[in-house]
Coordinates of N, CA and C in Angstrom, one line a residue:
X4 N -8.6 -2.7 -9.0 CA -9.8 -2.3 -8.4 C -10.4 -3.4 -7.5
X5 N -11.1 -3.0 -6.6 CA -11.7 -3.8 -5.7 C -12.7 -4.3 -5.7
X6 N -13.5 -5.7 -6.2 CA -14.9 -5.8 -6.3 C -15.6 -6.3 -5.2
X7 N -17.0 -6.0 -5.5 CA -18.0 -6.5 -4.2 C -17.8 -7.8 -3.2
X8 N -17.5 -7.4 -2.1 CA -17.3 -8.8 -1.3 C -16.2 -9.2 -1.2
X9 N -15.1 -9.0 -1.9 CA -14.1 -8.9 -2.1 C -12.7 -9.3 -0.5
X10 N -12.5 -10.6 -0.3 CA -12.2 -10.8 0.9 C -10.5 -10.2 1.2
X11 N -9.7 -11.0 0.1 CA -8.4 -10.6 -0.1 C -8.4 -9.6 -0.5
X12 N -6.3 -9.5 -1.0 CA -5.8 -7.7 -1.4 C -6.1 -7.6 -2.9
X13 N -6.7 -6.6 -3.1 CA -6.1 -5.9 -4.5 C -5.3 -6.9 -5.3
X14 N -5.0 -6.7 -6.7 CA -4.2 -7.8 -7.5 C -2.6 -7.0 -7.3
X15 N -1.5 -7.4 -7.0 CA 0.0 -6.3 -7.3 C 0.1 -5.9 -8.3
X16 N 0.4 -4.8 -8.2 CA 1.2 -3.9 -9.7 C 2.7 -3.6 -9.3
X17 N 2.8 -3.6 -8.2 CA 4.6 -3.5 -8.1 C 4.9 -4.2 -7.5
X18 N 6.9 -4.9 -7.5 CA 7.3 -5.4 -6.8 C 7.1 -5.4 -5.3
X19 N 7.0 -4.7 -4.8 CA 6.8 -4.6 -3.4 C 5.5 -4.8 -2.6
X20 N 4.4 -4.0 -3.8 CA 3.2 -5.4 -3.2 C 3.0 -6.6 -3.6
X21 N 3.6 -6.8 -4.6 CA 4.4 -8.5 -4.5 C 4.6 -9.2 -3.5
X22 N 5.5 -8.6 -2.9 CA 6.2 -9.0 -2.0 C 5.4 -8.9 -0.4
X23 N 4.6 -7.9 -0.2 CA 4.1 -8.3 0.6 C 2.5 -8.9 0.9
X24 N 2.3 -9.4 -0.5 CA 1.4 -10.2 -0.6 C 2.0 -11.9 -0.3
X25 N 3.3 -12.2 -0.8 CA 3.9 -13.4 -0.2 C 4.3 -13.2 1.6
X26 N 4.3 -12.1 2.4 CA 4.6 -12.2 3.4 C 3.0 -12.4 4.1
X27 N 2.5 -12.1 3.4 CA 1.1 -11.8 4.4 C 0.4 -13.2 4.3
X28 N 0.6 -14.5 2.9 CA 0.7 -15.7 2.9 C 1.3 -16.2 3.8
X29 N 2.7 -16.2 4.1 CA 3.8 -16.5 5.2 C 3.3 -16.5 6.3
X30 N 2.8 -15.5 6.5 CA 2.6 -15.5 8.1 C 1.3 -15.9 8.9
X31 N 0.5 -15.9 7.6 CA -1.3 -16.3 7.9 C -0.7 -17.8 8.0
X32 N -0.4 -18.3 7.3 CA -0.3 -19.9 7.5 C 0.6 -20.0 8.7
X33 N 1.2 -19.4 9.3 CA 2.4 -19.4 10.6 C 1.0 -19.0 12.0
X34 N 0.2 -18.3 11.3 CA -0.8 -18.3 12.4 C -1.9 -19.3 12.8
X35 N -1.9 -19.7 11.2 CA -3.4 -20.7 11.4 C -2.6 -22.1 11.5
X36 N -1.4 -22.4 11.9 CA -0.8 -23.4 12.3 C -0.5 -23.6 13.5
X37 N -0.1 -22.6 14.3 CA -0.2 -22.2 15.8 C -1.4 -22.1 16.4
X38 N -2.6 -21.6 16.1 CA -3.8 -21.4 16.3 C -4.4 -22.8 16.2
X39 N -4.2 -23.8 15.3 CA -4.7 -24.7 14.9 C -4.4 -25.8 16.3
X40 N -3.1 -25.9 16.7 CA -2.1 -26.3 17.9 C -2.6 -26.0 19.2
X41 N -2.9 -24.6 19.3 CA -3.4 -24.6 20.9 C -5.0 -25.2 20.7
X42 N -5.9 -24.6 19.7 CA -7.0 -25.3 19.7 C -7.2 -26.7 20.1
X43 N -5.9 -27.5 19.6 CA -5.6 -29.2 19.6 C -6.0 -29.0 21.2
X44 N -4.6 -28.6 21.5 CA -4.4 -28.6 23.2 C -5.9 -28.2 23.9
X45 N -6.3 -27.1 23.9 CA -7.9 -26.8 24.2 C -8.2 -28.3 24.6
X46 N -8.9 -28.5 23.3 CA -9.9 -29.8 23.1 C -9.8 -30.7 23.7
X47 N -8.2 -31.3 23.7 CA -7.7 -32.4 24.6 C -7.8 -32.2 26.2
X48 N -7.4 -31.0 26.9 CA -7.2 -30.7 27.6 C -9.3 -31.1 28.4
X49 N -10.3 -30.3 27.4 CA -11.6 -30.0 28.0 C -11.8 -31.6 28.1
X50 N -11.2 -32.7 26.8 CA -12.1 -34.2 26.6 C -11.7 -34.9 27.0
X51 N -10.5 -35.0 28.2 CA -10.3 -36.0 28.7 C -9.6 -35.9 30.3
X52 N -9.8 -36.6 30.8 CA -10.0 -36.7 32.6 C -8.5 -37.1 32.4
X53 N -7.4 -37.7 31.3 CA -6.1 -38.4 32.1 C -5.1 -37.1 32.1
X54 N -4.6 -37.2 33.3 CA -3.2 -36.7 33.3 C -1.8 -37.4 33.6
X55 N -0.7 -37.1 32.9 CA 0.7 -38.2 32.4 C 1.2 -36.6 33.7
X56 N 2.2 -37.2 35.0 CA 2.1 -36.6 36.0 C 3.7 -36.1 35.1
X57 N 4.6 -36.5 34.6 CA 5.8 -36.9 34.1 C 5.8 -35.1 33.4
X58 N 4.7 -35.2 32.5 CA 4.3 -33.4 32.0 C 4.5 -32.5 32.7
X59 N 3.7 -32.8 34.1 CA 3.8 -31.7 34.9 C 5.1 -31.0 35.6
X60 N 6.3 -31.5 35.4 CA 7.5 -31.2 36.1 C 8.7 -31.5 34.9
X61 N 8.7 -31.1 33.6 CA 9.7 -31.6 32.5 C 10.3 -30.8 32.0
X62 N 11.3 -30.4 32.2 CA 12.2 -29.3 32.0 C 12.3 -29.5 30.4
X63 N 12.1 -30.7 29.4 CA 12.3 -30.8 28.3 C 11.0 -30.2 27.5
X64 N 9.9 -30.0 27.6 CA 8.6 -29.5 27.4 C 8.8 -28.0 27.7
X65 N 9.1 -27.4 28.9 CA 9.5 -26.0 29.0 C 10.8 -25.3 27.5
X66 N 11.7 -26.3 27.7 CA 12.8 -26.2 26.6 C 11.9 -26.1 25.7
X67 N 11.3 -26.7 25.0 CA 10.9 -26.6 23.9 C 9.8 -25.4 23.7
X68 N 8.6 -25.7 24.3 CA 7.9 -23.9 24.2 C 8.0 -22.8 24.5
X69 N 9.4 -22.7 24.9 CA 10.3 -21.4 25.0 C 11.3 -21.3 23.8
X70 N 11.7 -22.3 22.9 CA 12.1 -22.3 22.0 C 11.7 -22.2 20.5
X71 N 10.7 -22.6 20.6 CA 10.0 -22.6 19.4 C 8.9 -21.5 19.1
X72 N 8.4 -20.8 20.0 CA 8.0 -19.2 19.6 C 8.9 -18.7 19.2
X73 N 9.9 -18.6 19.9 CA 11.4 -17.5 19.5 C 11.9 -17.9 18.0
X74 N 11.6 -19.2 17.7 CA 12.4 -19.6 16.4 C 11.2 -18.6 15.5
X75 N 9.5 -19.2 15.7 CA 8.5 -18.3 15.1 C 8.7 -17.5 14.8
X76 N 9.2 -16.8 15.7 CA 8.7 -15.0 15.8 C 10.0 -14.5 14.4
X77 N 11.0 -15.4 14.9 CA 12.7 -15.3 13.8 C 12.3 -15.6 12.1
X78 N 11.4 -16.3 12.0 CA 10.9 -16.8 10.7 C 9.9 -16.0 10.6
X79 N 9.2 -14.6 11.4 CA 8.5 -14.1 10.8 C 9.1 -12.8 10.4
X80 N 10.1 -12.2 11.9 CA 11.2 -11.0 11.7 C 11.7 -11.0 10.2
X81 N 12.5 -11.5 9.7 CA 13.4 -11.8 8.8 C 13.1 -11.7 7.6
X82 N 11.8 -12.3 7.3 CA 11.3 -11.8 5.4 C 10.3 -10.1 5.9
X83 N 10.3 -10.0 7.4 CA 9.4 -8.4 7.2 C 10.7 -7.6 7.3
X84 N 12.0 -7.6 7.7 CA 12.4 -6.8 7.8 C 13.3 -6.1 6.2
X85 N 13.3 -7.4 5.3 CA 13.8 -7.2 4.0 C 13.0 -6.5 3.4
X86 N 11.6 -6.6 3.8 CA 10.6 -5.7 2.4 C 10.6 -4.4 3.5
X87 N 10.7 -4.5 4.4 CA 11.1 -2.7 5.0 C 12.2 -2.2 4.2
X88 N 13.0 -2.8 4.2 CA 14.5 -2.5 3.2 C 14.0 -1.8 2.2
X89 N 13.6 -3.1 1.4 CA 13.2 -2.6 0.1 C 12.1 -1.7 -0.2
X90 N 11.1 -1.2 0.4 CA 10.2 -0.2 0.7 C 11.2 1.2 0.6
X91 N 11.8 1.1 1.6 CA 12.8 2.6 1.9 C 13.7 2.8 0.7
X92 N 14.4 1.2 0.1 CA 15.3 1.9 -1.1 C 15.1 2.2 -2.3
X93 N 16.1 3.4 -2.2 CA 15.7 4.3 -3.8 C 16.8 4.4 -4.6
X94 N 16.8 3.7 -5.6 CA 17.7 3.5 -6.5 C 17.8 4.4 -7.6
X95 N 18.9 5.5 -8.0 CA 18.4 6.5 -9.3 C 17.0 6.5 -9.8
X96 N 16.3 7.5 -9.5 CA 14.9 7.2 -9.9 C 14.6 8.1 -11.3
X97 N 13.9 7.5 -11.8 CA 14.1 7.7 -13.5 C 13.0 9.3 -13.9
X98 N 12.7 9.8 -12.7 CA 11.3 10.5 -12.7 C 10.9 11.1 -11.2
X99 N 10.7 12.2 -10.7 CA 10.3 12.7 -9.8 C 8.9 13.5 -9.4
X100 N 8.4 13.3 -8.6 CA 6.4 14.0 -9.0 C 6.5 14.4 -7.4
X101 N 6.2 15.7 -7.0 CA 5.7 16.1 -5.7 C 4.5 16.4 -5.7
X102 N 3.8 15.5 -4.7 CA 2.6 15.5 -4.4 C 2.1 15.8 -3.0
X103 N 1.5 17.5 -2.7 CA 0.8 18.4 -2.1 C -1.0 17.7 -1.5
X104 N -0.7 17.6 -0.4 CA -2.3 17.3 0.2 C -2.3 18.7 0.6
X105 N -4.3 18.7 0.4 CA -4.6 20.1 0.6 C -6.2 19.6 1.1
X106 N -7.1 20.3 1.8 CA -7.8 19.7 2.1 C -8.9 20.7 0.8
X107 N -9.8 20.0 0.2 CA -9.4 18.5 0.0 C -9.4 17.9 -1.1
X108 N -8.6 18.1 -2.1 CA -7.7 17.6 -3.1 C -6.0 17.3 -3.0
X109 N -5.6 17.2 -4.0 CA -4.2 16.6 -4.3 C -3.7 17.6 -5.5
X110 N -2.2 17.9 -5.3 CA -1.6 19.1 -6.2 C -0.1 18.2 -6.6
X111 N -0.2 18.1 -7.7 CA 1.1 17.2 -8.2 C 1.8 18.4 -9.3
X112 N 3.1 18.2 -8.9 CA 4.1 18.5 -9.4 C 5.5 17.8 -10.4
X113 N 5.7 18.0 -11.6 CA 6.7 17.3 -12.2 C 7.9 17.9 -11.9
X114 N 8.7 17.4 -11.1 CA 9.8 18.6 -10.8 C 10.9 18.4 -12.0
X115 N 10.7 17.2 -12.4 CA 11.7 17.2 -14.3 C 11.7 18.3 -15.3
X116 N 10.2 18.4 -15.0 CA 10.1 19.0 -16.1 C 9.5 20.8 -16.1
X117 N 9.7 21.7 -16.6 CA 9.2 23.0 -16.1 C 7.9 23.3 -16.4
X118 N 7.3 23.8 -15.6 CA 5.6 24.0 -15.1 C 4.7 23.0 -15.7
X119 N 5.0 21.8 -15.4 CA 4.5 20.8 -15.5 C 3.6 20.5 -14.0
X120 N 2.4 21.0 -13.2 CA 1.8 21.1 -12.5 C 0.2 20.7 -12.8
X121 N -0.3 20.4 -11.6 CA -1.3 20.6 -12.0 C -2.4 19.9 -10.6
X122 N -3.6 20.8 -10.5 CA -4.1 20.1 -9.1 C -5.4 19.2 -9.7
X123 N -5.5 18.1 -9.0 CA -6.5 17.1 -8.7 C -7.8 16.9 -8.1
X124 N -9.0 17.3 -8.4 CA -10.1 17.1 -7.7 C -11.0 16.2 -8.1
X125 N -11.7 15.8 -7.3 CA -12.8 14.6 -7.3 C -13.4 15.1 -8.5
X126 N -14.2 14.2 -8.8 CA -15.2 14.5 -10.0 C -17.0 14.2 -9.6
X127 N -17.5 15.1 -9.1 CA -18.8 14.7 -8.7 C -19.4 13.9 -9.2
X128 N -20.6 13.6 -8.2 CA -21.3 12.4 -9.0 C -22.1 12.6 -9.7
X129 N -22.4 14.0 -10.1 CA -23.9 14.6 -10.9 C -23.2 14.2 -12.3
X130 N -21.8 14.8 -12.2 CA -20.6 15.1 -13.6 C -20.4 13.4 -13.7
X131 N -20.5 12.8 -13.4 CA -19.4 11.3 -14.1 C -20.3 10.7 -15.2
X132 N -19.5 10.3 -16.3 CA -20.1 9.5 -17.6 C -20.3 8.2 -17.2
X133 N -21.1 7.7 -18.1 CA -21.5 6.3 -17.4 C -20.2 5.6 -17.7
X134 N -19.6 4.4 -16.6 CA -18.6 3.5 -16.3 C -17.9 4.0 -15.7
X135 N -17.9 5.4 -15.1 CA -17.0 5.5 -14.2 C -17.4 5.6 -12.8
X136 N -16.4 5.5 -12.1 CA -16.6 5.1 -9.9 C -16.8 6.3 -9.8
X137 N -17.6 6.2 -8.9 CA -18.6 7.5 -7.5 C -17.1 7.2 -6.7
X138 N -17.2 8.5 -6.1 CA -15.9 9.0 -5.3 C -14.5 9.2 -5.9
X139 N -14.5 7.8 -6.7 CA -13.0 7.4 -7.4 C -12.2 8.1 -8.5
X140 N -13.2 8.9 -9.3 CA -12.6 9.5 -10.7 C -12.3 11.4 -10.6
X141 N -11.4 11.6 -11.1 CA -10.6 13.0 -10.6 C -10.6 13.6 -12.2
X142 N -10.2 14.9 -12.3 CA -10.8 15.9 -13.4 C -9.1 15.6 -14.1
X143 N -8.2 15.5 -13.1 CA -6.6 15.5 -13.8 C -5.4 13.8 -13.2
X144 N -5.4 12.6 -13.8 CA -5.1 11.7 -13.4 C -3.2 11.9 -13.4
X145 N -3.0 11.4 -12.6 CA -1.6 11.0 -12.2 C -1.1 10.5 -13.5
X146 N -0.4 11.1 -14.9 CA -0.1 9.7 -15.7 C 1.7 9.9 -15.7
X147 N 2.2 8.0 -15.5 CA 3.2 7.8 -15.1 C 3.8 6.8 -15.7
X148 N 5.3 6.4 -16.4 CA 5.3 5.3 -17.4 C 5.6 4.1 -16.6
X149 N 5.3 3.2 -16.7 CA 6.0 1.9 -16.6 C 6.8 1.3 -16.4
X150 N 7.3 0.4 -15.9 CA 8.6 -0.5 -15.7 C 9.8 0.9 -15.4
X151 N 9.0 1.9 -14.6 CA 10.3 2.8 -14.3 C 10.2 2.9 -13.1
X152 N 11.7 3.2 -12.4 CA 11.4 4.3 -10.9 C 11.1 5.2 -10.7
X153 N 10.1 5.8 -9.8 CA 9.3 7.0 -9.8 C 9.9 7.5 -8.2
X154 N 10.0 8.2 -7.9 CA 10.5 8.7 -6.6 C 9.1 9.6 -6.3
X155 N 8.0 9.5 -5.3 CA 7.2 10.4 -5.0 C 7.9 11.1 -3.9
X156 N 7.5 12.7 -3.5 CA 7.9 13.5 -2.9 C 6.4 14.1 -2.2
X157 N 5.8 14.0 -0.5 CA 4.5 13.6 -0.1 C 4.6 14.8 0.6
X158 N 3.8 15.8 0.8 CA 3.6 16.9 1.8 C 2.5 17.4 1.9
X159 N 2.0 18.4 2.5 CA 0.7 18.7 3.1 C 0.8 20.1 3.0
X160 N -0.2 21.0 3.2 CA -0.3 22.7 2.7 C -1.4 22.8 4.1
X161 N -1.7 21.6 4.7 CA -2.6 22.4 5.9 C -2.8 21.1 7.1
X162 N -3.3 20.3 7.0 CA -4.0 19.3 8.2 C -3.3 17.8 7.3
X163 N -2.7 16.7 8.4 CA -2.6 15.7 8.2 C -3.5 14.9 6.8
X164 N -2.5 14.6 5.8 CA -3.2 13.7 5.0 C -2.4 12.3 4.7
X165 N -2.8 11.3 3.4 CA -1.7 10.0 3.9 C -2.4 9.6 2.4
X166 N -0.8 9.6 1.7 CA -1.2 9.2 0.0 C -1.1 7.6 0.0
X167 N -2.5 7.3 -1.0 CA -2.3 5.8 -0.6 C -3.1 4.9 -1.7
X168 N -2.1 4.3 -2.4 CA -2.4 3.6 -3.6 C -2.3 1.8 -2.9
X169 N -3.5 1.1 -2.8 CA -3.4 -0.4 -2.5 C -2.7 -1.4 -3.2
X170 N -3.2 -0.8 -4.7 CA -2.8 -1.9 -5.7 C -1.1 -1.9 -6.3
X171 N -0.4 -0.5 -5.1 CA 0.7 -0.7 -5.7 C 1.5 -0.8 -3.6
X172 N 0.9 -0.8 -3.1 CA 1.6 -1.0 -1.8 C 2.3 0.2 -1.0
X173 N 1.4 1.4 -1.4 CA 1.8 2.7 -1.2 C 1.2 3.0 0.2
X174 N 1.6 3.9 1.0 CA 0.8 4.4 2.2 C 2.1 5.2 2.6
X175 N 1.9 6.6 2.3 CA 2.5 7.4 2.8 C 2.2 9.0 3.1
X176 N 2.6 9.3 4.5 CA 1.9 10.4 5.2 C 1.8 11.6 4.5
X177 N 1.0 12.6 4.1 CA 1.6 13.7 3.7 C 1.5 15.2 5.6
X178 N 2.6 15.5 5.5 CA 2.7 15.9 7.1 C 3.3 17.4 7.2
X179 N 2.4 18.7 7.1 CA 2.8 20.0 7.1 C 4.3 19.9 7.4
X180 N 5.2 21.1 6.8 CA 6.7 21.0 7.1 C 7.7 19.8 7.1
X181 N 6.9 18.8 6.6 CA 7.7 17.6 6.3 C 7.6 17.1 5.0
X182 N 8.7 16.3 4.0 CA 8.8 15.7 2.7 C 9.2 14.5 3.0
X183 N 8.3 13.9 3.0 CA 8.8 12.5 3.1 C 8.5 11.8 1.1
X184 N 8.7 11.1 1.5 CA 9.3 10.4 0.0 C 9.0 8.6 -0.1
X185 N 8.5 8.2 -1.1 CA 8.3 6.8 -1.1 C 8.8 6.9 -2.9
X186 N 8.8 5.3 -3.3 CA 9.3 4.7 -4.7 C 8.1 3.8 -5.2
X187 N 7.8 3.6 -6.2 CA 7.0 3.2 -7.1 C 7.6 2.4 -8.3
X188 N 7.1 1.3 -8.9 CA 7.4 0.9 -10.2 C 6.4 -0.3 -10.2
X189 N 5.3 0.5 -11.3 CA 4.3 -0.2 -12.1 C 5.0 -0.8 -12.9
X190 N 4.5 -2.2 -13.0 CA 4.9 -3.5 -14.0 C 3.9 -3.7 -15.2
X191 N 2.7 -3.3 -15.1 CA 1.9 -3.1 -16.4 C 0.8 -1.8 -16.6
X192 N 0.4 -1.4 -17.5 CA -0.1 -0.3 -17.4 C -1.6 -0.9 -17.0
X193 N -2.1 0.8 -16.7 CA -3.6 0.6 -16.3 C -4.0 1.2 -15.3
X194 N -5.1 1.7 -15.3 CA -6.1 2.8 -14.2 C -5.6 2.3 -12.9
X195 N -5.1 2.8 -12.0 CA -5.0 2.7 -10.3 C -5.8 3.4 -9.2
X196 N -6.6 3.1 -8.6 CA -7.4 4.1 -8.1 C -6.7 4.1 -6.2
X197 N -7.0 5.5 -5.8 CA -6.3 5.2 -4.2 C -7.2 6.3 -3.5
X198 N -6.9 6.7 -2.0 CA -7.9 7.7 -1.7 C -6.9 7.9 -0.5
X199 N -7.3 9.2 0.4 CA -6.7 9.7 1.3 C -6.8 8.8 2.2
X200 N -6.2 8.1 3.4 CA -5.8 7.7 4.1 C -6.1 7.7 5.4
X201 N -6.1 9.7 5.9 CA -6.0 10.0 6.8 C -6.9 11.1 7.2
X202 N -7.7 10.5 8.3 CA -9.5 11.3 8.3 C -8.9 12.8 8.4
X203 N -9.2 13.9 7.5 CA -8.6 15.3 7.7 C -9.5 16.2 7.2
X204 N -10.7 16.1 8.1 CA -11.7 17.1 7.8 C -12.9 16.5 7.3
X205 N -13.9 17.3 7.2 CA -15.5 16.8 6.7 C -15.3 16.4 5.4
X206 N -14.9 16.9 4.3 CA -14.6 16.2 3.1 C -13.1 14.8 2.8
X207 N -12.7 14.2 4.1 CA -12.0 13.3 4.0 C -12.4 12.4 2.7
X208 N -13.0 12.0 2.6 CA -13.7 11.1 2.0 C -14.0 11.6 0.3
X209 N -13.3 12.4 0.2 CA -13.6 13.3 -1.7 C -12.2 13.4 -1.8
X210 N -11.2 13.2 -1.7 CA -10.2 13.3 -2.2 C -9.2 12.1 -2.6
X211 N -9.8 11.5 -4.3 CA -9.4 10.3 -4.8 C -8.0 10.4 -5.1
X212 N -7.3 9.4 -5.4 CA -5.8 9.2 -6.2 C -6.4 8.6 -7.4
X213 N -5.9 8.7 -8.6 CA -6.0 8.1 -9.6 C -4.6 7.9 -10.8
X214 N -4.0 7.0 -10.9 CA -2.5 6.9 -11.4 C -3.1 5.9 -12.8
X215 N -2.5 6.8 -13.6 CA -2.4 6.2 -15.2 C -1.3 5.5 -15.6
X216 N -0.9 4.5 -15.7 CA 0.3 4.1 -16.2 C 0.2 3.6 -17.4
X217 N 1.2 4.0 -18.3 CA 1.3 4.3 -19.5 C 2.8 3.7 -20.0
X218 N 3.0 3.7 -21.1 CA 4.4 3.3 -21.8 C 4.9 4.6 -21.9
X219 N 6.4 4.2 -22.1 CA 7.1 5.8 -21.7 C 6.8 6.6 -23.3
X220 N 6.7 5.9 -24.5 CA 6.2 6.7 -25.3 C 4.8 7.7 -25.3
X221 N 4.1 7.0 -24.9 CA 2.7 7.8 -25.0 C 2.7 8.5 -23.0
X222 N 3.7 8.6 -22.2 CA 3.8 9.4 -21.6 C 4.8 10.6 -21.9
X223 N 5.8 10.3 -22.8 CA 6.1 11.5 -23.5 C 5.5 12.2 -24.3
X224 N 4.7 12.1 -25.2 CA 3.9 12.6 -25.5 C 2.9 13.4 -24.6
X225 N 2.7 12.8 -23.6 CA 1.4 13.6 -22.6 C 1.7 14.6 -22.2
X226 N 3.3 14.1 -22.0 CA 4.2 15.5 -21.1 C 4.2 16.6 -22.0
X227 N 4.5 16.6 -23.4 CA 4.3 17.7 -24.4 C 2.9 18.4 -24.5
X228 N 2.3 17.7 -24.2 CA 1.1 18.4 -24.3 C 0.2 19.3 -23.7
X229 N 1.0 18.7 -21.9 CA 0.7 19.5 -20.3 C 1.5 20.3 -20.7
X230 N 2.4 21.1 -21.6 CA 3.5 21.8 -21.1 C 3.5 23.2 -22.2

């Protein structure tokens, strides 16, 4: 969860926001080093009257700041295109959940398991017990085990929506007549809170995500109980 004032990301719960919480390091310091550099030049350039004429015509100066963006930009390509990789791959996934945008709640499906269904709605604010989030808390939570692969399965029943958990590095469209698909693996248990994505109607803004992650024991058990 996100607290007040709150400048940076979310804490990671999966490898992949792991990972691009080290790229988003990577490249801020790749910027505020460059940034830092022309500023130099700036300053120098406004605070001093000399000019070295030798600069003006040096084919070894061009060589180089034609070289050394290109090298930048290669040092920044190269760790973004691996977590694209690994975003897209899906490895035998231990567990399958189709998840239905509707405007405007969320309809999750166990496809493992038979009529294991069930739809998702906000929980007003008149209804919430004290300690729980305005907007954030839903009448039926996502619950999901741990240290497993989860394969989501993302679609829509009417207008553009976009399922989207921060704390695990999720953001994926849900898009009438299309199934697109993302992977998941929570590394410790605990409440995840997420929200639609994608402005799709007057109630955009009331349709929370909430993922339970749980040990696979006391999610077996849950599953007997939905069923």
């Amino acid at each position: 969860m996100p607290y007040p004032f709150q400048l940076g990301f979310q804490d990671a719960t999966s490898p992949v926001m792991e990972e691009l919480l080290h790229f988003h390091d990577h490249t801020l310091m790749i910027v505020f080093l460059v940034s830092s550099l022309v500023l130099y030049i700036i300053s120098l350039m406004l605070t001093t009257k000399l000019t070295h004429t030798s600069t003006m015509d040096a084919q070894e100066v061009e060589t180089i700041w034609t070289i050394l963006p290109a090298i930048i930009l290669i040092l920044i390509a190269l760790p973004s295109l691996r977590i694209l990789y690994m975003m897209d791959e899906i490895n035998n996934p231990s567990l399958t959940v189709k998840t239905m945008g509707h405007q405007w709640y969320w309809s999750y499906e166990y496809t493992d398991y038979e009529d294991l269904n069930f739809d998702s709605y906000m929980i007003p604010t008149q209804e919430l017990k004290p300690g729980e989030l305005r907007l954030l808390e839903v009448d039926n939570r996502v619950v999901l085990p741990v240290e497993m692969t989860i394969r989501m399965l993302i679609s829509s029943e009417d207008v553009l929506h976009s399922w989207t958990v921060p704390s695990l590095g999720l953001k994926t469209d849900a898009i009438p007549g299309r199934l697109n698909q993302t992977t998941l693996m929570g590394v410790r248990p605990g409440l995840y809170y997420g929200q639609c994505s994608e402005i799709c109607g007057s109630n955009h803004s009331f349709m929370p995500i909430v993922l339970e992650l749980v040990p696979l024991t006391y999610f077996e058990k849950w599953s007997v109980t939905m069923l």
